[in-house]
Coordinates of C-alpha atoms in Angstrom, one line a residue:
M1 CA -168.0 24.8 -58.8
E2 CA -164.7 26.1 -57.6
K3 CA -166.5 29.5 -56.7
E4 CA -169.2 27.7 -54.7
E5 CA -166.6 25.7 -52.7
E6 CA -164.6 29.0 -52.1
S7 CA -167.5 30.9 -51.0
S8 CA -169.1 28.0 -48.9
T9 CA -165.7 27.2 -47.1
P10 CA -165.3 30.4 -45.4
F11 CA -168.8 30.4 -44.2
C12 CA -168.4 26.8 -42.7
K13 CA -165.2 27.7 -41.1
H14 CA -167.0 30.0 -38.7
I15 CA -170.1 27.7 -37.5
P16 CA -169.4 24.0 -37.7
N17 CA -169.5 23.7 -34.0
F18 CA -172.7 25.8 -33.8
L19 CA -174.2 23.6 -36.8
S20 CA -173.2 20.4 -35.0
S21 CA -174.9 21.6 -31.8
F22 CA -177.9 22.8 -33.6
V23 CA -178.3 19.5 -35.4
D24 CA -177.8 17.3 -32.5
T25 CA -180.5 19.4 -30.6
F26 CA -182.8 18.9 -33.4
V27 CA -182.2 15.0 -33.7
D28 CA -182.4 15.0 -29.5
F29 CA -185.9 16.9 -29.7
S30 CA -187.4 14.6 -32.4
V31 CA -186.3 11.3 -30.9
S32 CA -187.2 12.2 -27.0
G33 CA -190.6 13.4 -27.7
G34 CA -189.9 16.9 -27.6
L35 CA -187.1 17.4 -24.8
F36 CA -184.9 20.4 -24.9
L37 CA -181.7 19.3 -22.8
L38 CA -179.9 21.8 -20.6
P39 CA -176.3 22.0 -21.9
P40 CA -174.1 19.1 -20.5
P41 CA -171.4 19.5 -18.1
P42 CA -167.8 19.9 -19.3
S43 CA -166.5 16.2 -19.6
P44 CA -167.5 15.1 -16.1
P45 CA -165.1 12.3 -14.5
P46 CA -166.6 8.9 -14.2
L47 CA -169.1 8.6 -11.1
P48 CA -167.2 7.4 -8.2
T49 CA -168.2 3.9 -6.6
R50 CA -168.6 5.2 -3.1
L51 CA -170.6 8.5 -2.1
P52 CA -171.2 10.0 1.2
Q53 CA -174.8 9.8 2.7
P54 CA -177.0 12.7 1.3
P55 CA -179.7 14.3 3.6
R56 CA -182.1 12.6 1.0
L57 CA -181.6 9.2 -0.8
V58 CA -184.4 8.1 -3.3
A59 CA -183.9 4.5 -4.7
I60 CA -186.4 3.6 -7.8
G61 CA -186.7 0.0 -9.2
D62 CA -186.9 -1.4 -12.8
L63 CA -188.5 1.0 -15.2
H64 CA -188.7 -1.3 -18.5
G65 CA -189.6 0.9 -21.1
D66 CA -192.8 2.4 -19.7
L67 CA -192.3 6.3 -19.3
Q68 CA -195.6 7.3 -18.0
K69 CA -195.1 4.9 -15.1
S70 CA -191.6 6.0 -14.7
K71 CA -193.0 9.6 -14.3
E72 CA -195.6 8.5 -11.8
A73 CA -192.7 6.9 -9.4
L74 CA -190.7 10.2 -9.7
R75 CA -193.5 12.3 -9.0
L76 CA -194.4 9.9 -6.0
A77 CA -191.1 10.8 -4.7
G78 CA -191.5 14.4 -5.0
L79 CA -188.7 14.7 -7.6
I80 CA -190.6 16.2 -10.7
D81 CA -193.7 18.4 -10.9
A82 CA -196.9 18.4 -12.9
A83 CA -194.7 19.9 -15.8
D84 CA -192.2 16.9 -15.5
R85 CA -189.5 19.5 -14.1
Y86 CA -187.0 18.5 -11.6
V87 CA -188.2 19.8 -7.9
G88 CA -186.0 17.5 -6.0
G89 CA -183.4 20.1 -4.6
S90 CA -180.4 18.4 -3.2
A91 CA -181.7 14.9 -3.2
T92 CA -179.6 12.0 -4.4
V93 CA -181.7 9.4 -6.7
V94 CA -180.3 6.0 -7.7
Q95 CA -182.2 4.1 -10.2
V96 CA -181.2 0.4 -10.0
G97 CA -181.2 -0.5 -13.9
D98 CA -183.5 -2.4 -16.3
V99 CA -184.8 0.7 -18.2
L100 CA -184.6 -1.4 -21.5
D101 CA -186.8 -4.1 -22.9
R102 CA -190.3 -4.8 -22.1
G103 CA -191.8 -1.6 -23.1
G104 CA -191.8 0.9 -26.1
D105 CA -190.4 4.0 -24.5
E106 CA -186.6 2.9 -23.9
L107 CA -185.1 5.7 -25.6
K108 CA -187.8 8.3 -24.3
I109 CA -186.8 7.2 -20.7
L110 CA -183.1 7.4 -21.2
Y111 CA -183.5 11.0 -22.5
F112 CA -186.0 11.8 -19.7
L113 CA -183.4 10.6 -17.0
E114 CA -180.5 12.7 -19.0
K115 CA -182.7 15.8 -18.8
L116 CA -183.2 15.3 -15.2
K117 CA -179.7 14.5 -14.3
R118 CA -178.8 18.0 -15.9
E119 CA -181.5 20.0 -14.1
A120 CA -180.7 18.1 -10.7
A121 CA -177.0 19.0 -11.1
R122 CA -178.0 22.8 -11.2
S123 CA -180.1 22.2 -8.0
G124 CA -177.3 20.5 -6.0
G125 CA -179.0 17.1 -6.3
A126 CA -177.8 14.0 -8.5
I127 CA -179.7 11.5 -10.6
I128 CA -177.6 8.2 -10.8
T129 CA -178.4 5.4 -13.1
M130 CA -177.1 1.8 -12.9
N131 CA -176.7 -1.0 -15.3
G132 CA -179.1 -3.8 -14.9
N133 CA -179.1 -7.2 -16.7
H134 CA -181.2 -5.9 -19.5
E135 CA -178.8 -3.0 -20.1
I136 CA -176.1 -5.6 -20.4
M137 CA -178.0 -7.8 -22.7
N138 CA -178.7 -5.2 -25.2
V139 CA -175.2 -4.0 -25.3
E140 CA -174.2 -7.7 -26.2
G141 CA -177.1 -7.8 -28.8
D142 CA -179.3 -10.1 -27.0
F143 CA -182.7 -8.6 -27.8
R144 CA -185.0 -11.4 -26.7
F145 CA -187.3 -9.2 -24.5
A146 CA -187.5 -6.1 -26.8
T147 CA -190.9 -5.3 -27.9
E148 CA -192.4 -4.4 -31.4
Q149 CA -192.7 -0.9 -30.3
G150 CA -189.1 -0.9 -29.0
V151 CA -187.6 -2.3 -32.1
E152 CA -189.6 0.6 -34.0
E153 CA -188.6 3.4 -31.6
F154 CA -185.0 2.4 -32.5
R155 CA -185.9 2.4 -36.2
V156 CA -187.3 6.0 -35.8
W157 CA -184.2 7.0 -33.9
Y158 CA -181.8 6.0 -36.8
E159 CA -183.9 7.9 -39.3
W160 CA -183.6 11.0 -37.4
F161 CA -179.7 10.3 -36.6
R162 CA -179.2 9.8 -40.4
I163 CA -181.0 13.0 -41.4
G164 CA -178.6 14.7 -38.8
N165 CA -175.6 13.3 -40.6
E166 CA -176.6 14.4 -43.8
M167 CA -177.2 18.0 -42.5
K168 CA -173.7 17.6 -41.0
S169 CA -172.2 16.5 -44.1
L170 CA -173.3 19.6 -45.9
C171 CA -170.5 21.7 -44.1
N172 CA -167.2 21.4 -45.4
G173 CA -165.8 22.5 -41.8
L174 CA -167.2 19.2 -40.2
E175 CA -165.6 15.8 -40.5
K176 CA -167.9 13.3 -42.3
P177 CA -170.0 11.8 -39.5
W178 CA -169.5 8.0 -39.0
D179 CA -172.6 6.0 -39.7
P180 CA -173.2 3.3 -36.9
M181 CA -174.7 1.2 -39.4
E182 CA -171.4 0.4 -41.0
G183 CA -170.5 -3.2 -41.1
L184 CA -173.8 -4.7 -39.8
P185 CA -176.0 -7.1 -41.9
S186 CA -179.3 -6.1 -43.7
S187 CA -181.3 -9.0 -42.8
F188 CA -181.2 -11.5 -39.5
R189 CA -182.1 -14.9 -39.1
G190 CA -185.2 -15.5 -37.3
V191 CA -186.4 -11.9 -37.4
R192 CA -189.5 -11.1 -39.6
K193 CA -188.5 -9.0 -42.6
E194 CA -190.7 -6.2 -41.4
F195 CA -188.5 -5.8 -38.1
H196 CA -185.1 -6.0 -39.8
D197 CA -184.6 -2.1 -40.2
G198 CA -185.5 -1.6 -36.7
F199 CA -183.3 -4.5 -35.4
R200 CA -180.3 -3.3 -37.4
A201 CA -181.0 0.1 -35.9
R202 CA -181.1 -1.3 -32.4
V203 CA -177.8 -3.2 -32.9
A204 CA -176.3 -0.2 -34.4
A205 CA -177.3 2.1 -31.1
L206 CA -176.5 -0.4 -28.4
R207 CA -173.7 -2.3 -29.5
P208 CA -170.1 -1.4 -27.6
N209 CA -169.1 2.2 -28.5
G210 CA -172.7 2.5 -30.4
P211 CA -174.1 6.1 -30.3
I212 CA -176.9 5.3 -27.7
S213 CA -174.9 3.0 -25.4
K214 CA -171.8 5.3 -25.5
R215 CA -173.9 8.3 -24.5
F216 CA -176.5 6.9 -22.0
L217 CA -174.9 3.6 -20.6
T218 CA -171.2 4.3 -20.4
P219 CA -171.8 7.0 -17.5
N220 CA -173.9 4.3 -15.6
V221 CA -172.5 2.4 -12.6
T222 CA -172.8 -1.2 -11.9
V223 CA -172.4 -1.2 -8.1
L224 CA -172.9 1.9 -6.0
V225 CA -172.0 2.5 -2.3
V226 CA -173.9 5.6 -1.0
G227 CA -173.5 6.1 2.8
D228 CA -174.4 2.9 4.5
S229 CA -176.1 1.4 1.5
V230 CA -174.8 -0.7 -1.2
F231 CA -176.8 -0.6 -4.5
V232 CA -176.7 -3.4 -7.1
H233 CA -179.3 -4.6 -9.9
G234 CA -179.2 -8.3 -8.9
G235 CA -176.7 -8.9 -5.8
L236 CA -173.2 -9.0 -4.7
L237 CA -171.5 -12.1 -3.8
P238 CA -168.2 -12.7 -1.7
E239 CA -166.4 -13.1 -5.0
H240 CA -167.5 -9.8 -6.4
T241 CA -166.4 -7.7 -3.3
S242 CA -163.1 -9.6 -3.1
Y243 CA -162.7 -8.9 -6.9
G244 CA -163.2 -5.0 -6.2
L245 CA -166.2 -2.8 -6.6
E246 CA -164.4 -0.1 -8.4
K247 CA -162.8 -2.7 -10.6
I248 CA -166.1 -4.0 -11.6
N249 CA -167.5 -0.3 -12.5
A250 CA -164.5 0.4 -14.6
E251 CA -164.5 -2.8 -16.6
V252 CA -168.1 -2.4 -17.6
R253 CA -167.8 1.0 -18.5
D254 CA -164.8 0.3 -20.5
W255 CA -166.4 -2.6 -22.3
I256 CA -169.6 -0.5 -23.2
N257 CA -167.2 2.2 -24.3
G258 CA -165.9 -0.2 -26.8
C259 CA -162.6 -1.2 -25.6
A260 CA -163.1 -4.7 -24.5
G261 CA -164.9 -6.8 -27.2
R262 CA -168.4 -7.8 -27.8
F263 CA -169.2 -9.6 -24.7
S264 CA -169.5 -8.4 -21.2
P265 CA -167.0 -8.8 -18.3
E266 CA -167.1 -12.2 -16.8
H267 CA -168.6 -10.9 -13.5
C268 CA -171.7 -9.6 -15.3
R269 CA -172.5 -13.2 -16.9
G270 CA -174.5 -16.2 -15.6
R271 CA -176.7 -16.5 -12.7
D272 CA -173.9 -15.4 -10.3
G273 CA -173.3 -12.1 -12.3
V274 CA -174.0 -8.9 -10.3
V275 CA -176.7 -7.9 -12.6
W276 CA -178.3 -11.6 -12.4
V277 CA -177.9 -12.7 -8.8
R278 CA -181.3 -13.7 -7.2
R279 CA -180.0 -15.1 -3.7
F280 CA -181.3 -12.0 -1.8
S281 CA -184.4 -11.2 -3.8
R282 CA -186.3 -14.3 -4.5
G283 CA -189.2 -15.4 -2.1
D284 CA -189.3 -14.7 1.4
E285 CA -186.6 -14.8 4.2
H286 CA -186.6 -18.4 4.2
D287 CA -185.6 -18.3 0.5
C288 CA -182.9 -15.8 1.2
D289 CA -179.3 -16.8 1.8
C290 CA -179.0 -14.3 4.6
S291 CA -175.4 -15.7 5.9
A292 CA -174.0 -15.0 2.5
L293 CA -175.5 -11.5 2.8
E294 CA -174.1 -11.0 6.0
H295 CA -170.5 -11.9 4.8
V296 CA -170.8 -9.5 1.8
L297 CA -172.0 -6.8 4.0
A298 CA -169.1 -7.2 6.2
T299 CA -166.6 -7.0 3.5
V300 CA -167.9 -3.5 2.5
P301 CA -166.7 -0.9 5.2
G302 CA -169.8 0.8 6.6
V303 CA -172.3 -0.9 4.7
K304 CA -175.5 -2.0 6.7
R305 CA -177.7 -3.0 3.8
M306 CA -178.0 -3.8 0.2
V307 CA -180.7 -2.4 -2.1
M308 CA -181.6 -4.2 -5.1
G309 CA -184.0 -4.6 -8.2
H310 CA -184.1 -7.5 -10.9
T311 CA -186.9 -9.6 -9.1
I312 CA -190.5 -8.4 -9.1
Q313 CA -191.8 -8.2 -5.7
T314 CA -195.7 -8.6 -6.0
V315 CA -196.1 -7.5 -2.3
G316 CA -194.1 -4.3 -3.0
I317 CA -191.1 -3.0 -1.8
N318 CA -189.9 -5.1 1.3
G319 CA -186.9 -6.2 3.2
V320 CA -185.6 -9.6 4.6
C321 CA -182.6 -10.6 6.6
D322 CA -183.1 -8.1 9.5
D323 CA -183.7 -5.4 6.7
K324 CA -180.4 -6.0 5.4
A325 CA -181.6 -7.0 2.0
I326 CA -184.0 -4.4 0.5
R327 CA -186.0 -5.4 -2.7
I328 CA -187.2 -2.5 -4.7
D329 CA -188.5 -3.9 -8.2
V330 CA -192.2 -3.5 -8.1
G331 CA -192.9 -4.5 -11.7
L332 CA -194.2 -1.0 -12.3
S333 CA -193.9 -1.5 -16.2
K334 CA -197.1 -2.3 -18.2
G335 CA -195.1 -4.8 -19.9
C336 CA -193.6 -6.3 -16.8
G337 CA -196.2 -6.5 -14.0
D338 CA -198.0 -3.4 -14.4
G339 CA -197.4 -2.8 -10.8
L340 CA -198.3 0.4 -8.7
P341 CA -195.3 2.7 -8.4
E342 CA -193.3 2.6 -5.1
V343 CA -190.0 4.1 -4.0
L344 CA -187.6 3.7 -1.3
E345 CA -186.6 6.8 0.7
I346 CA -183.3 6.8 3.1
S347 CA -182.9 9.8 5.4
G348 CA -179.8 11.0 6.4
N349 CA -180.4 9.2 10.0
S350 CA -180.7 5.8 8.2
G351 CA -184.7 5.9 8.4
L352 CA -186.1 3.6 5.8
R353 CA -189.5 4.7 4.2
I354 CA -191.6 3.4 1.4
L355 CA -193.5 6.1 -0.7
T356 CA -196.3 4.0 -2.4
A357 CA -199.4 4.7 -4.8
N358 CA -201.0 1.4 -3.6
P359 CA -204.1 2.2 -1.6
L360 CA -204.8 -1.5 -1.0
C361 CA -201.3 -3.4 0.1
Q362 CA -202.3 -6.3 2.0
N363 CA -200.6 -7.6 5.0
K364 CA -198.4 -10.1 3.4
G365 CA -194.8 -9.2 4.5
A366 CA -192.9 -7.1 7.0
F367 CA -193.1 -4.1 4.8
D368 CA -196.6 -4.1 3.4
V369 CA -198.4 -3.2 6.6
G370 CA -200.5 -0.1 6.6
K371 CA -199.6 1.3 3.1
D372 CA -202.1 3.8 2.1
Q373 CA -202.2 6.0 -1.1
G374 CA -200.5 9.2 -0.1
L375 CA -198.7 7.6 2.8
G376 CA -195.1 6.7 3.5
V377 CA -194.3 3.7 5.5
L378 CA -191.3 3.7 7.8
L379 CA -189.6 0.2 7.6
G380 CA -189.6 -1.2 10.9
E381 CA -186.2 -2.3 12.6
H382 CA -185.3 -5.9 12.3
G383 CA -188.1 -6.8 10.1
G384 CA -191.0 -4.9 12.5
A385 CA -194.1 -3.6 11.0
P386 CA -193.6 -0.3 9.3
R387 CA -195.7 2.9 10.7
P388 CA -197.4 5.1 8.1
V389 CA -196.3 8.6 8.1
E390 CA -197.9 11.4 5.7
V391 CA -195.8 12.7 3.1
Q392 CA -196.2 14.9 0.1
A393 CA -196.4 12.9 -2.9

């Protein structure tokens, strides 16, 4: 036995980092559906809250666990090719949150977006992901909108994660891996017995400092200013801007990272939380609090408009309040509306355009006129009718 330890220790001493990296790649490949990720950048700093206007800015709404429709939206914007490789060049892409819940491909989307982030960085572009209310809910352990397929996806994730830990534990040169299941109950009231393992795996993965939340959600922003647009999942109110956008981002990041207890910061809770507000996204212009919106935009230097998701727009991407509130959640997920993909493009000179896959969009709102398959729609100034423009989709 002593001879075995003596012979194995020198061998492992030279390969622990290689072995750990190999195991992580093996687990990622198995969980993601066959993706190989480029090497990550060396410890990037947290994403700043304010970025300059890029030549091309693309905004994508809620994805809700539907990988196929997510790819359709990305392909519509010319960001990925037929082989799912990033081809967006120096574009900046903002996905406004709600990757989780209502579908069965939640982890696969997180991995796919991570793959695109690394590919985009090599091309001078950027894929930026944000926290939506469903990311916040899941980190808190609120799984009311998780599907059976989504729970099963996390059960499978843990099986591969556990196998990876067992492989790492075979090497004396590596620390004993932490089991994220440690301290969690084996059963849950109100959850059918056949889902206990998946439910437990979901808690382990997504709770503060969990392996999935720490890896994929900690880098997210909750509020983002890019050029003259401010992005947020729900909406910003005067109390949020006076509190400080940078402070909001830092506090949410620290909480997901496991530094601030079980529950999210107060500015993420309740109907006035930044990921829950619907004052600017529900109904038409008569239902929108345009005066509050004007006040909010006036408190964020250089910002002309707020771009948000959260509330499904059955008429497609549209704007109200003189185009100062742009609503981009088209309910594209099969589990949440099954709408046709649409994305928003903002050019360097502040031109707004809808890229749509909808060939039959009816004249129901200021930004629904003239949409055709393979056409982009220029958003009219001050709510005017948009003009169709050919795009490569």
